[in-house]
Tab-separated table of C-alpha atoms in Angstrom:
chain	number	residue	atom	x	y	z
A	15	MET	CA	145.040	116.946	97.856
A	16	LYS	CA	146.004	114.160	100.237
A	17	SER	CA	144.132	111.495	98.324
A	18	GLY	CA	145.162	108.710	100.707
A	19	GLU	CA	143.587	110.525	103.631
A	20	MET	CA	140.465	111.178	101.578
A	21	HIS	CA	140.172	107.491	100.678
A	22	VAL	CA	140.398	106.574	104.354
A	23	GLN	CA	137.412	108.842	105.052
A	24	TYR	CA	135.358	107.354	102.221
A	25	ASP	CA	136.388	103.797	103.088
A	26	ALA	CA	135.180	104.438	106.640
A	27	ILE	CA	131.613	104.989	105.470
A	28	GLY	CA	131.535	101.877	103.266
A	29	GLY	CA	128.919	101.751	100.513
A	30	ALA	CA	126.757	104.495	102.043
A	31	GLY	CA	128.510	107.245	100.091
A	32	LEU	CA	128.160	105.440	96.800
A	33	GLN	CA	124.476	104.734	97.482
A	34	PHE	CA	123.917	108.394	98.307
A	35	PHE	CA	125.657	109.500	95.111
A	36	GLY	CA	123.573	107.015	93.121
A	37	LYS	CA	120.264	108.094	94.642
A	38	VAL	CA	120.935	111.767	94.014
A	39	SER	CA	122.072	111.078	90.440
A	40	ALA	CA	118.984	108.983	89.712
A	41	SER	CA	116.696	111.669	91.129
A	42	ILE	CA	118.382	114.353	89.014
A	43	ALA	CA	118.166	112.168	85.900
A	44	HIS	CA	114.465	111.648	86.514
A	45	GLU	CA	113.826	115.350	86.933
A	46	LEU	CA	115.772	116.189	83.777
A	47	LYS	CA	113.738	113.600	81.880
A	48	ASN	CA	110.606	115.502	82.866
A	49	VAL	CA	112.128	118.770	81.641
A	50	LEU	CA	113.045	117.123	78.335
A	51	ALA	CA	109.547	115.661	78.034
A	52	ILE	CA	107.979	119.129	78.348
A	53	ILE	CA	110.405	120.635	75.821
A	54	ASN	CA	109.740	117.690	73.510
A	55	GLU	CA	105.951	118.168	73.665
A	56	ASN	CA	106.176	121.910	73.058
A	57	ALA	CA	108.558	121.399	70.127
A	58	GLY	CA	106.114	118.844	68.778
A	59	LEU	CA	103.266	121.270	69.250
A	60	LEU	CA	105.103	123.906	67.185
A	61	GLU	CA	105.595	121.293	64.468
A	62	ASP	CA	101.884	120.469	64.596
A	63	LEU	CA	100.897	124.137	64.350
A	64	SER	CA	103.362	124.722	61.505
A	65	TYR	CA	101.999	121.699	59.650
A	66	ALA	CA	98.437	122.989	60.115
A	67	ALA	CA	99.441	126.478	58.927
A	68	GLN	CA	100.961	125.017	55.760
A	69	ARG	CA	97.502	123.607	55.061
A	70	GLY	CA	95.808	126.949	55.564
A	71	SER	CA	94.844	126.911	59.228
A	72	ALA	CA	95.330	130.098	61.212
A	73	ILE	CA	97.854	129.989	64.056
A	74	ASP	CA	96.898	131.514	67.375
A	75	PRO	CA	99.861	133.794	68.282
A	76	GLU	CA	98.995	133.439	71.960
A	77	ARG	CA	99.371	129.659	71.723
A	78	LEU	CA	102.746	130.072	70.021
A	79	ASN	CA	103.823	132.461	72.741
A	80	ARG	CA	102.823	130.023	75.500
A	81	ALA	CA	104.835	127.238	73.854
A	82	CYS	CA	107.892	129.507	73.574
A	83	LEU	CA	107.550	130.553	77.219
A	84	GLN	CA	107.677	126.884	78.172
A	85	PHE	CA	111.048	126.554	76.455
A	86	THR	CA	112.431	129.437	78.509
A	87	LYS	CA	110.869	128.148	81.723
A	88	GLN	CA	112.141	124.606	81.279
A	89	ILE	CA	115.631	125.768	80.291
A	90	GLN	CA	115.776	127.804	83.517
A	91	ARG	CA	114.522	124.790	85.459
A	92	ALA	CA	117.170	122.542	83.880
A	93	ASP	CA	119.844	125.148	84.574
A	94	GLY	CA	118.918	125.158	88.260
A	95	ILE	CA	119.015	121.351	88.390
A	96	MET	CA	122.405	121.275	86.653
A	97	LYS	CA	123.848	123.925	88.991
A	98	ASN	CA	122.843	121.823	91.990
A	99	MET	CA	124.192	118.709	90.324
A	100	SER	CA	127.505	120.432	89.630
A	101	ARG	CA	127.860	121.693	93.213
A	102	PHE	CA	126.995	118.250	94.520
A	103	ALA	CA	129.398	116.460	92.162
A	104	HIS	CA	132.268	118.785	93.109
A	105	SER	CA	131.649	118.314	96.823
A	106	VAL	CA	133.769	115.142	96.643
A	107	ASP	CA	136.760	117.167	95.376
A	108	VAL	CA	137.654	118.345	98.874
A	109	PHE	CA	137.624	116.372	102.084
A	110	ASP	CA	138.653	118.999	104.591
A	111	ALA	CA	137.069	122.292	103.646
A	112	GLN	CA	135.355	125.214	105.294
A	113	VAL	CA	131.906	125.586	103.772
A	114	ALA	CA	128.921	127.847	104.397
A	115	LEU	CA	126.557	125.531	106.227
A	116	HIS	CA	123.310	127.226	105.217
A	117	GLU	CA	124.211	126.783	101.550
A	118	LEU	CA	125.149	123.146	102.129
A	119	VAL	CA	121.855	122.421	103.911
A	120	CYS	CA	119.891	124.231	101.167
A	121	LEU	CA	121.658	122.131	98.531
A	122	VAL	CA	120.717	118.862	100.269
A	123	ALA	CA	117.148	120.119	100.735
A	124	ASN	CA	116.958	120.944	97.015
A	125	LEU	CA	118.419	117.584	96.019
A	126	ALA	CA	115.882	115.820	98.242
A	127	GLY	CA	113.005	118.035	97.079
A	128	ARG	CA	111.710	115.634	94.449
A	129	LEU	CA	111.721	112.674	96.843
A	130	ALA	CA	109.893	114.830	99.388
A	131	ALA	CA	107.325	115.855	96.775
A	132	MET	CA	106.728	112.171	95.931
A	133	ARG	CA	105.673	111.760	99.562
A	134	LYS	CA	103.674	115.003	99.449
A	135	LEU	CA	106.108	116.635	101.872
A	136	THR	CA	107.684	120.089	101.768
A	137	ILE	CA	111.160	120.983	103.007
A	138	GLU	CA	111.977	124.471	104.249
A	139	VAL	CA	115.346	125.753	105.463
A	140	THR	CA	115.428	128.579	107.998
A	141	PRO	CA	118.527	130.767	107.716
A	142	ALA	CA	120.645	131.041	110.862
A	143	ALA	CA	120.847	134.386	112.630
A	144	ILE	CA	124.524	134.583	111.708
A	145	PRO	CA	126.472	132.813	108.911
A	146	ILE	CA	127.775	129.457	110.135
A	147	ALA	CA	130.783	127.721	108.655
A	148	PHE	CA	131.424	123.994	108.811
A	149	SER	CA	134.945	122.591	108.734
A	150	GLY	CA	135.287	119.039	107.502
A	151	ASN	CA	134.218	116.793	104.669
A	152	PRO	CA	131.204	118.401	102.951
A	153	PHE	CA	130.229	115.226	101.086
A	154	LEU	CA	130.011	113.209	104.289
A	155	LEU	CA	127.893	115.887	105.929
A	156	GLN	CA	125.582	116.061	102.908
A	157	ASN	CA	125.270	112.287	103.071
A	158	LEU	CA	124.397	112.377	106.785
A	159	ILE	CA	121.780	115.129	106.346
A	160	TRP	CA	120.309	113.157	103.432
A	161	LEU	CA	119.953	110.054	105.643
A	162	CYS	CA	118.309	112.197	108.345
A	163	LEU	CA	115.845	113.461	105.726
A	164	GLU	CA	115.188	109.920	104.489
A	165	PHE	CA	114.339	108.958	108.065
A	166	ALA	CA	112.141	112.053	108.438
A	167	PHE	CA	110.299	111.285	105.184
A	168	GLY	CA	109.370	107.853	106.501
A	169	ALA	CA	108.237	109.206	109.867
A	170	THR	CA	106.111	112.141	108.673
A	171	SER	CA	102.547	112.277	107.342
A	172	ALA	CA	101.800	113.416	103.786
A	173	GLY	CA	101.030	117.118	103.546
A	174	SER	CA	103.499	118.091	106.288
A	175	THR	CA	106.409	120.512	106.168
A	176	LEU	CA	109.842	119.563	107.470
A	177	LEU	CA	111.740	122.550	108.764
A	178	LEU	CA	115.552	122.581	108.865
A	179	ALA	CA	117.103	125.147	111.195
A	180	LEU	CA	120.763	125.787	112.010
A	181	ALA	CA	122.156	127.364	115.134
A	182	LYS	CA	125.596	127.892	116.623
A	183	ASN	CA	126.139	127.308	120.322
A	184	GLU	CA	129.049	127.107	122.798
A	185	THR	CA	129.889	123.499	121.959
A	186	GLY	CA	129.393	123.562	118.218
A	187	ILE	CA	126.637	123.647	115.618
A	188	THR	CA	123.137	122.199	115.787
A	189	LEU	CA	120.878	121.277	112.885
A	190	ARG	CA	117.277	120.679	113.941
A	191	ILE	CA	114.805	118.924	111.638
A	192	SER	CA	111.339	119.604	112.985
A	193	GLY	CA	107.835	118.585	111.931
A	194	ILE	CA	108.485	114.822	112.225
A	195	ASP	CA	105.318	113.068	113.398
A	196	SER	CA	106.645	109.785	114.636
A	197	LEU	CA	109.734	110.023	116.839
A	198	GLU	CA	110.321	107.102	119.164
A	199	ASN	CA	113.093	106.200	121.571
A	200	ASN	CA	114.139	103.429	119.216
A	201	PHE	CA	114.654	105.866	116.345
A	202	PRO	CA	118.225	104.630	115.666
A	203	SER	CA	116.802	101.291	114.511
A	204	ARG	CA	114.717	103.154	111.933
A	205	MET	CA	117.573	105.288	110.626
A	206	PRO	CA	118.892	104.292	107.172
A	207	ALA	CA	122.014	102.111	107.200
A	208	GLY	CA	125.351	103.864	107.303
A	209	TYR	CA	124.468	106.824	109.493
A	210	GLU	CA	126.571	105.622	112.460
A	211	ASP	CA	129.726	105.490	110.329
A	212	LEU	CA	128.990	109.020	109.096
A	213	LEU	CA	128.439	110.278	112.640
A	214	ALA	CA	131.772	108.748	113.680
A	215	ALA	CA	133.614	110.158	110.652
A	216	LEU	CA	132.258	113.644	111.318
A	217	GLY	CA	132.441	113.508	115.113
A	218	ALA	CA	128.717	114.294	115.180
A	219	LYS	CA	125.871	113.200	117.463
A	220	LEU	CA	122.237	112.479	116.638
A	221	SER	CA	119.329	112.630	119.087
A	222	VAL	CA	115.600	113.295	119.166
A	223	ASP	CA	113.313	115.583	121.104
A	224	LYS	CA	109.897	113.920	121.123
A	225	ASP	CA	108.191	116.953	122.649
A	226	THR	CA	109.241	119.308	119.893
A	227	LYS	CA	109.173	116.532	117.231
A	228	GLU	CA	112.750	117.285	116.293
A	229	LEU	CA	115.678	115.261	115.050
A	230	ILE	CA	118.795	116.992	116.353
A	231	LEU	CA	122.183	116.723	114.688
A	232	ASP	CA	125.048	118.137	116.741
A	233	LEU	CA	128.216	118.934	114.833
A	234	PRO	CA	131.587	119.774	116.408
B	229	MET	CA	89.112	106.642	71.329
B	230	HIS	CA	88.593	108.355	74.684
B	231	VAL	CA	91.885	108.731	76.540
B	232	LEU	CA	92.726	109.764	80.091
B	233	LEU	CA	96.215	111.215	80.620
B	234	VAL	CA	97.595	111.467	84.169
B	235	ASP	CA	100.927	113.104	84.990
B	236	ASP	CA	101.882	115.542	87.738
B	237	GLU	CA	103.865	117.654	85.234
B	238	LYS	CA	101.044	119.921	84.092
B	239	GLU	CA	102.975	121.524	81.233
B	240	PHE	CA	103.717	118.060	79.871
B	241	VAL	CA	100.267	116.554	80.182
B	242	ASN	CA	98.284	119.506	78.832
B	243	THR	CA	100.495	119.847	75.756
B	244	LEU	CA	100.388	116.110	75.064
B	245	ALA	CA	96.601	116.229	75.429
B	246	GLU	CA	96.427	119.063	72.910
B	247	ARG	CA	98.617	117.195	70.420
B	248	LEU	CA	96.563	113.998	70.731
B	249	SER	CA	93.400	116.060	70.209
B	250	PHE	CA	94.876	117.386	66.940
B	251	ARG	CA	95.141	113.754	65.873
B	252	GLY	CA	91.501	113.005	66.509
B	253	PHE	CA	91.611	111.516	70.007
B	254	LYS	CA	89.178	112.632	72.680
B	255	VAL	CA	91.417	113.431	75.644
B	256	ASP	CA	90.979	114.422	79.274
B	257	TYR	CA	93.877	114.940	81.622
B	258	ALA	CA	94.576	115.134	85.346
B	259	ILE	CA	97.644	116.078	87.340
B	260	ARG	CA	96.546	114.293	90.524
B	261	ALA	CA	95.332	110.751	91.127
B	262	LEU	CA	92.208	112.014	92.916
B	263	ASP	CA	91.208	114.112	89.908
B	264	ALA	CA	91.813	111.159	87.597
B	265	LEU	CA	89.522	108.979	89.703
B	266	ALA	CA	86.843	111.683	89.647
B	267	LEU	CA	87.057	111.850	85.840
B	268	ALA	CA	86.807	108.066	85.625
B	269	GLU	CA	83.618	108.174	87.719
B	270	LYS	CA	82.039	110.562	85.190
B	271	ASN	CA	83.393	109.338	81.834
B	272	VAL	CA	84.104	106.065	80.088
B	273	TYR	CA	87.692	105.759	78.873
B	274	ASP	CA	89.145	103.245	76.478
B	275	LEU	CA	92.658	103.864	77.718
B	276	ALA	CA	94.642	105.666	80.401
B	277	VAL	CA	98.222	106.882	79.980
B	278	LEU	CA	99.763	107.101	83.439
B	279	ASP	CA	103.033	108.505	84.728
B	280	MET	CA	104.750	105.865	86.846
B	281	LYS	CA	106.086	108.242	89.492
B	282	MET	CA	103.655	110.770	90.892
B	283	PRO	CA	103.336	112.330	94.335
B	284	GLY	CA	101.282	110.184	96.689
B	285	THR	CA	99.741	107.579	94.397
B	286	ASN	CA	102.071	106.117	91.791
B	287	GLY	CA	101.036	104.894	88.336
B	288	LEU	CA	100.681	101.250	89.303
B	289	GLU	CA	98.559	102.083	92.341
B	290	LEU	CA	96.384	104.399	90.240
B	291	LYS	CA	95.931	101.638	87.651
B	292	GLY	CA	94.482	99.403	90.370
B	293	LEU	CA	92.089	102.126	91.530
B	294	LEU	CA	90.950	102.968	87.992
B	295	GLU	CA	90.361	99.284	87.211
B	296	LYS	CA	87.956	99.144	90.141
B	297	ILE	CA	85.903	101.870	88.447
B	298	GLN	CA	86.275	100.706	84.836
B	299	LYS	CA	87.484	97.125	84.546
B	300	ASP	CA	87.909	97.220	80.762
B	301	MET	CA	90.179	100.260	80.687
B	302	LYS	CA	93.588	99.654	79.085
B	303	PHE	CA	96.806	101.190	80.376
B	304	ILE	CA	100.079	102.587	79.136
B	305	PHE	CA	102.776	103.780	81.513
B	306	LEU	CA	105.195	106.617	81.026
B	307	THR	CA	108.400	106.715	82.976
B	308	GLY	CA	111.373	108.981	83.385
B	309	HIS	CA	113.710	106.051	84.046
B	310	GLY	CA	117.134	106.468	82.539
B	311	SER	CA	117.160	103.603	80.121
B	312	GLU	CA	114.747	101.137	78.645
B	313	ALA	CA	116.987	98.257	79.703
B	314	ASP	CA	116.877	99.402	83.338
B	315	TYR	CA	113.134	99.536	83.283
B	316	VAL	CA	112.614	96.200	81.561
B	317	ALA	CA	114.846	94.625	84.191
B	318	GLY	CA	112.948	96.173	87.053
B	319	SER	CA	109.316	96.181	86.038
B	320	SER	CA	106.646	93.620	85.369
B	321	GLU	CA	104.728	96.219	83.377
B	322	SER	CA	107.261	96.423	80.576
B	323	ALA	CA	104.777	95.328	77.909
B	324	CYS	CA	102.954	98.653	78.052
B	325	TYR	CA	105.334	101.447	78.904
B	326	LEU	CA	107.253	104.219	77.187
B	327	VAL	CA	110.226	106.240	78.374
B	328	LYS	CA	110.014	110.044	78.478
B	329	PRO	CA	110.503	112.051	76.348
B	330	VAL	CA	108.077	110.090	74.218
B	331	LYS	CA	107.664	110.238	70.439
B	332	ILE	CA	104.005	110.872	69.774
B	333	ASP	CA	103.883	108.367	66.911
B	334	ALA	CA	105.294	105.685	69.210
B	335	LEU	CA	102.733	106.567	71.868
B	336	ILE	CA	99.857	106.414	69.398
B	337	ALA	CA	101.101	103.060	68.082
B	338	LYS	CA	101.103	101.703	71.661
B	339	MET	CA	97.668	103.176	72.299
B	340	LEU	CA	96.173	101.535	69.202
B	341	GLU	CA	97.858	98.248	70.062
B	342	ALA	CA	96.553	98.388	73.622
B	343	VAL	CA	92.899	98.791	72.640
B	344	LYS	CA	93.040	96.213	69.860
B	345	PRO	CA	90.359	93.568	70.566
């Protein structure tokens, strides 16, 4: 790996990359805490039932079964969170890779899912008609899509669905984020800090279509 | 003691409610702020245990809304924040909060302390 070249790319985006990494890590930590809390309560419940049984109370097998099912369910949930975390963490390992764009967009949508839920928003990703590959720095692109979603979260009413759709055209690749309520001409002033450096680093362009309520990210 | 638990993680809040019931507490729970407010309109609670981060209305906002319905209600906050030190540094509500996963004995101790006259 040409680490010097990689550092130049990350230096170009300043603190934005570190902030992005921190936000995603904090969100994952919070979600894992919830998983642990559910496992903790169900383990405690089994202790309570065992204690009661030792004193002669009957145990409802159905209640035991439900507690055990929660362990399985929460372990699967944690496994999914950790898989996403691992993919995200390893995205900084390469700076010039060819990646499947649908998978990359789905990963960012999953990572942002909890923040969307906090705002009572849903994110959906529509698969492209054909597989689309992106060549470049996957971490920077994830960071840019995350900032676009942050902007969309702030400009969309609770209860809405944000739809992410990819398409390939003659000049490159387009990612459209639709369902945004409030798109104004001055949208750049409302974008989170750091997005311009990411656009420059990726050679990308960001625009809006007020009629279709879409934020449009054009990638080379 | 009549307790209202509010957390958007249903599997967490219903199991905690069950465990507190085993210990003699009268417990209702809600997974949405609106449902919690509806319960508070119908019942008198000594204490509410609120998750800090919930979709839409967060714990602190819900506290304010519940206080408008029942001004004497006491509050304990639960949070998924990474460390106690982080939370103490960042919150003015640190006197009445616990970090998930919570030990039930620690929660009950906080609950009893909170309702002490």
